[in-house]
């Protein structure tokens, strides 16, 4: 059992929880994710690690209440327990493998959309701890949807806020804010990390490509089972079939087929869509050798 030691409401339907999970806290790295399950019959919910406190033995998660399972999670309180808390899973950020000198030479910009701010935070915090400068853009529809602003200010070299309605910071989306920084404010970036809703990542990646900024995106939002068995997070990256939970969650943004990923994300919400995807995917539906999924005739 894994105890909720702290719960904080970030916005009306966005919640932060610190979970007592000492083994995960010891080994987790920026970019990785965990899977939680509330009880024996509960749904497996993959969530990117937002923060880790090795001294307290806690892992921080941030989630939005959108479906039945996350609504049930939202109702949990400090002192309640998750039955399962599995992780760290997935591959850590490639930035972990580079030296501080290499990282500072890259001139990095992070671009977060909505709840995507949560998985951006641990990467920025890691860079700050090793003395690496980086800029961050947080984008949202309106000021009330901005999360973790104060926390991000402490670790980012420069933090820019963009709101679609102009209620706070730059008036426009994160992609337009980036273009303004580069084209009108003389900023120069050699590497971008984009995390947010799929449609936001698609169009922001189009902007980074226009600006010739090599880009990494995190596809954590399309994971369902997080073991490679369900096939929901199957994506095409370049000429290869990849699974977000096994091969990712981060990929070269210029190579990701976002249209295919968004189509699959929509189809997987219905049983009919799941069946059609199994037929279309055939032998690549699951890359887990222990999966008992069968191809449709």
XYZ file of C-alpha atoms in Angstrom:
297
model
C 0.000 0.000 0.000
C 1.232 3.472 -0.880
C 0.168 6.362 1.304
C -0.872 9.806 0.096
C 1.136 12.110 2.360
C 0.145 15.391 0.739
C -2.621 16.565 -1.559
C -2.876 19.995 -3.154
C -5.410 21.421 -5.577
C -3.600 23.246 -8.388
C -6.740 24.217 -10.287
C -10.408 23.231 -10.119
C -9.825 19.795 -11.653
C -6.027 19.462 -11.465
C -4.550 17.798 -8.395
C -1.022 17.256 -7.045
C -0.262 14.339 -4.721
C 2.899 13.262 -2.913
C 2.920 9.475 -2.613
C 5.063 7.506 -0.171
C 7.039 5.223 -2.507
C 10.674 5.072 -1.284
C 12.029 2.588 -3.826
C 10.694 4.588 -6.758
C 11.931 7.809 -5.164
C 15.428 6.333 -4.970
C 15.703 5.315 -8.616
C 13.315 7.561 -10.591
C 14.748 9.955 -13.197
C 13.304 12.919 -15.128
C 11.231 11.776 -18.086
C 10.120 8.474 -16.566
C 6.601 7.579 -15.455
C 4.755 5.456 -12.913
C 1.496 3.483 -12.938
C -0.989 3.757 -10.066
C -3.973 1.580 -9.242
C -6.431 2.513 -6.517
C -7.628 -0.978 -5.599
C -7.798 -4.554 -6.835
C -10.377 -3.762 -9.523
C -9.100 -0.280 -10.295
C -7.846 0.925 -13.666
C -4.111 1.183 -14.306
C -3.309 4.895 -14.689
C 0.110 5.917 -16.099
C 1.400 9.314 -14.957
C 4.708 11.039 -15.614
C 6.787 11.714 -12.514
C 6.495 15.386 -11.542
C 9.019 15.421 -8.709
C 10.953 13.190 -6.326
C 12.042 13.727 -2.726
C 14.600 11.050 -1.865
C 14.825 12.162 1.768
C 11.083 11.811 2.342
C 10.820 8.816 0.024
C 7.999 10.443 -1.922
C 7.063 10.757 -5.583
C 4.922 13.656 -6.793
C 2.206 13.093 -9.397
C -0.088 15.607 -11.065
C -3.299 14.594 -12.815
C -6.448 16.077 -14.260
C -9.877 14.759 -13.307
C -11.420 13.869 -16.668
C -12.737 10.276 -16.515
C -14.295 7.965 -13.922
C -10.964 6.657 -12.600
C -9.257 10.035 -12.278
C -12.411 11.424 -10.648
C -12.163 8.653 -8.049
C -8.483 9.494 -7.560
C -9.407 13.141 -7.159
C -11.635 12.213 -4.205
C -8.800 10.514 -2.310
C -7.291 12.480 0.555
C -4.136 12.642 2.655
C -3.843 9.420 4.640
C -5.583 7.322 1.969
C -3.666 4.653 0.055
C -3.096 3.384 -3.475
C -2.980 -0.396 -3.699
C -0.313 -0.353 -6.420
C 2.346 2.176 -7.369
C 4.692 0.787 -10.025
C 7.789 2.493 -11.342
C 9.925 4.063 -12.487
C 8.956 2.957 -16.004
C 9.977 4.093 -19.472
C 13.219 5.687 -20.537
C 14.557 8.817 -18.839
C 15.198 12.002 -20.751
C 18.206 11.877 -23.087
C 19.423 15.034 -21.350
C 20.430 12.892 -18.359
C 23.249 11.339 -20.413
C 24.944 14.657 -21.251
C 27.482 16.653 -19.233
C 26.643 20.122 -17.878
C 29.040 21.617 -20.426
C 27.271 19.843 -23.299
C 23.865 20.882 -21.987
C 24.739 24.540 -21.569
C 26.035 24.596 -25.132
C 22.644 23.323 -26.370
C 20.669 26.414 -25.256
C 17.490 24.531 -24.314
C 13.877 25.691 -24.390
C 11.060 23.718 -22.726
C 7.512 24.297 -23.939
C 4.691 23.045 -21.717
C 1.000 22.946 -22.465
C -1.476 22.730 -19.595
C -0.905 19.651 -17.421
C 2.223 19.007 -19.508
C 3.885 21.499 -17.169
C 4.115 18.697 -14.573
C 6.479 16.405 -16.554
C 8.490 19.431 -17.759
C 9.202 20.519 -14.191
C 11.496 17.622 -13.104
C 13.677 18.043 -16.192
C 14.079 21.780 -15.603
C 14.728 21.164 -11.906
C 17.404 18.582 -12.764
C 19.162 21.021 -15.094
C 19.030 23.758 -12.476
C 20.601 21.446 -9.881
C 23.591 20.731 -12.121
C 24.070 24.375 -13.087
C 22.504 24.334 -16.550
C 20.484 27.299 -17.817
C 17.267 26.832 -19.745
C 14.146 28.770 -20.683
C 10.547 27.621 -20.242
C 7.271 28.574 -21.887
C 4.035 27.572 -20.155
C 0.974 27.887 -22.350
C -2.716 27.607 -21.498
C -6.062 28.869 -22.738
C -6.423 31.298 -19.835
C -4.616 32.421 -16.669
C -6.717 30.165 -14.423
C -5.297 27.057 -16.135
C -1.623 27.862 -15.459
C -0.054 25.436 -12.956
C 3.283 25.211 -11.107
C 4.262 28.767 -12.028
C 5.966 29.545 -8.717
C 7.811 26.217 -8.682
C 9.003 26.724 -12.252
C 10.232 30.262 -11.535
C 12.665 28.845 -8.981
C 14.366 26.500 -11.448
C 14.043 28.094 -14.896
C 16.468 30.752 -16.099
C 13.624 32.579 -17.841
C 9.937 31.695 -17.573
C 7.457 32.921 -20.165
C 3.689 32.582 -19.773
C 1.396 32.493 -22.807
C -2.401 32.544 -22.687
C -4.670 32.225 -25.687
C -7.003 34.926 -24.387
C -4.224 37.283 -23.265
C -5.389 37.190 -19.636
C -1.794 36.695 -18.470
C 1.610 37.078 -20.071
C 1.998 36.807 -23.845
C -1.275 36.938 -25.778
C -1.271 33.840 -27.956
C -0.368 30.175 -27.728
C 2.993 28.704 -26.749
C 3.992 28.231 -30.386
C 3.410 31.900 -31.150
C 5.288 32.884 -27.996
C 8.284 30.839 -29.140
C 8.216 32.475 -32.561
C 8.123 35.898 -30.913
C 11.117 35.065 -28.703
C 13.200 33.905 -31.649
C 12.058 36.282 -34.388
C 11.528 39.486 -32.409
C 13.497 39.184 -29.173
C 16.700 37.695 -30.568
C 16.539 34.439 -28.612
C 18.449 31.482 -30.037
C 17.751 27.863 -29.150
C 19.431 24.652 -30.251
C 17.137 22.128 -28.564
C 13.431 22.091 -27.639
C 11.425 19.788 -25.397
C 7.651 19.959 -25.892
C 5.137 18.290 -23.569
C 1.391 18.847 -23.614
C -1.805 17.843 -25.414
C -1.206 16.030 -28.697
C -2.604 18.809 -30.874
C -0.450 21.388 -29.061
C 2.684 19.279 -29.584
C 1.885 18.834 -33.268
C 1.612 22.553 -34.035
C 4.429 23.614 -31.738
C 6.680 21.051 -33.406
C 5.716 22.554 -36.754
C 6.963 25.868 -35.387
C 10.255 24.468 -34.063
C 10.797 22.817 -37.435
C 10.208 26.173 -39.142
C 12.739 27.726 -36.747
C 15.206 24.820 -37.254
C 15.243 23.826 -33.568
C 15.748 20.062 -33.032
C 12.811 18.871 -30.944
C 11.888 16.119 -28.502
C 8.262 15.430 -27.569
C 6.785 13.256 -24.832
C 3.829 11.089 -25.873
C 2.872 10.141 -22.314
C -0.702 11.346 -22.873
C -1.582 8.424 -25.178
C -0.526 5.641 -22.788
C -3.267 3.371 -21.412
C -1.936 0.025 -20.194
C 1.737 1.134 -20.027
C 3.123 -2.377 -20.565
C 3.087 -2.654 -24.368
C 0.164 -5.101 -24.254
C -2.870 -2.968 -25.141
C -1.456 -1.405 -28.308
C -3.033 1.989 -27.567
C 0.277 3.869 -27.588
C 1.573 2.351 -30.826
C 3.000 5.216 -32.896
C 4.956 5.657 -36.095
C 8.252 7.468 -35.633
C 9.998 7.916 -38.946
C 9.751 4.543 -40.678
C 9.482 2.546 -37.444
C 6.642 1.371 -35.245
C 7.236 2.358 -31.626
C 5.359 1.906 -28.366
C 5.351 4.958 -26.116
C 5.411 2.986 -22.869
C 8.238 0.647 -23.915
C 10.341 2.723 -26.330
C 9.537 6.185 -24.972
C 7.884 8.225 -23.750
C 10.150 10.754 -25.527
C 10.771 10.759 -29.277
C 12.156 12.958 -32.046
C 9.280 15.357 -32.661
C 10.123 15.821 -36.334
C 9.611 12.092 -36.949
C 6.379 11.513 -35.001
C 3.228 10.959 -37.059
C 0.961 13.128 -34.914
C -2.108 12.694 -37.107
C -1.940 8.919 -36.758
C -1.369 9.186 -32.983
C -4.363 11.488 -32.519
C -6.565 9.222 -34.640
C -5.582 6.196 -32.555
C -6.107 8.143 -29.347
C -9.693 8.879 -30.379
C -10.442 5.367 -31.652
C -9.148 3.638 -28.539
C -11.903 5.208 -26.459
C -14.510 2.816 -27.895
C -14.636 -0.986 -28.023
C -15.346 -0.830 -31.761
C -12.305 1.381 -32.229
C -10.105 -1.004 -30.229
C -11.208 -3.939 -32.371
C -10.526 -2.039 -35.603
C -7.060 -1.059 -34.389
C -6.227 -4.709 -33.618
C -7.208 -5.619 -37.174
C -5.196 -2.767 -38.697
C -2.131 -3.301 -36.503
C -2.032 -7.080 -36.960
C 1.235 -8.479 -35.621
C 2.473 -5.130 -34.362
C -0.477 -4.497 -32.053
C 1.561 -5.669 -29.068
C 5.301 -6.115 -28.733
C 4.963 -7.810 -25.331
C 5.753 -11.528 -25.791
C 3.450 -12.438 -22.906
C 0.414 -10.713 -24.335
C -2.491 -13.074 -25.067
C -4.075 -10.662 -27.572
C -5.200 -12.409 -30.759
C -5.463 -10.899 -34.193
C -8.970 -10.593 -35.543
C -9.808 -12.869 -38.435
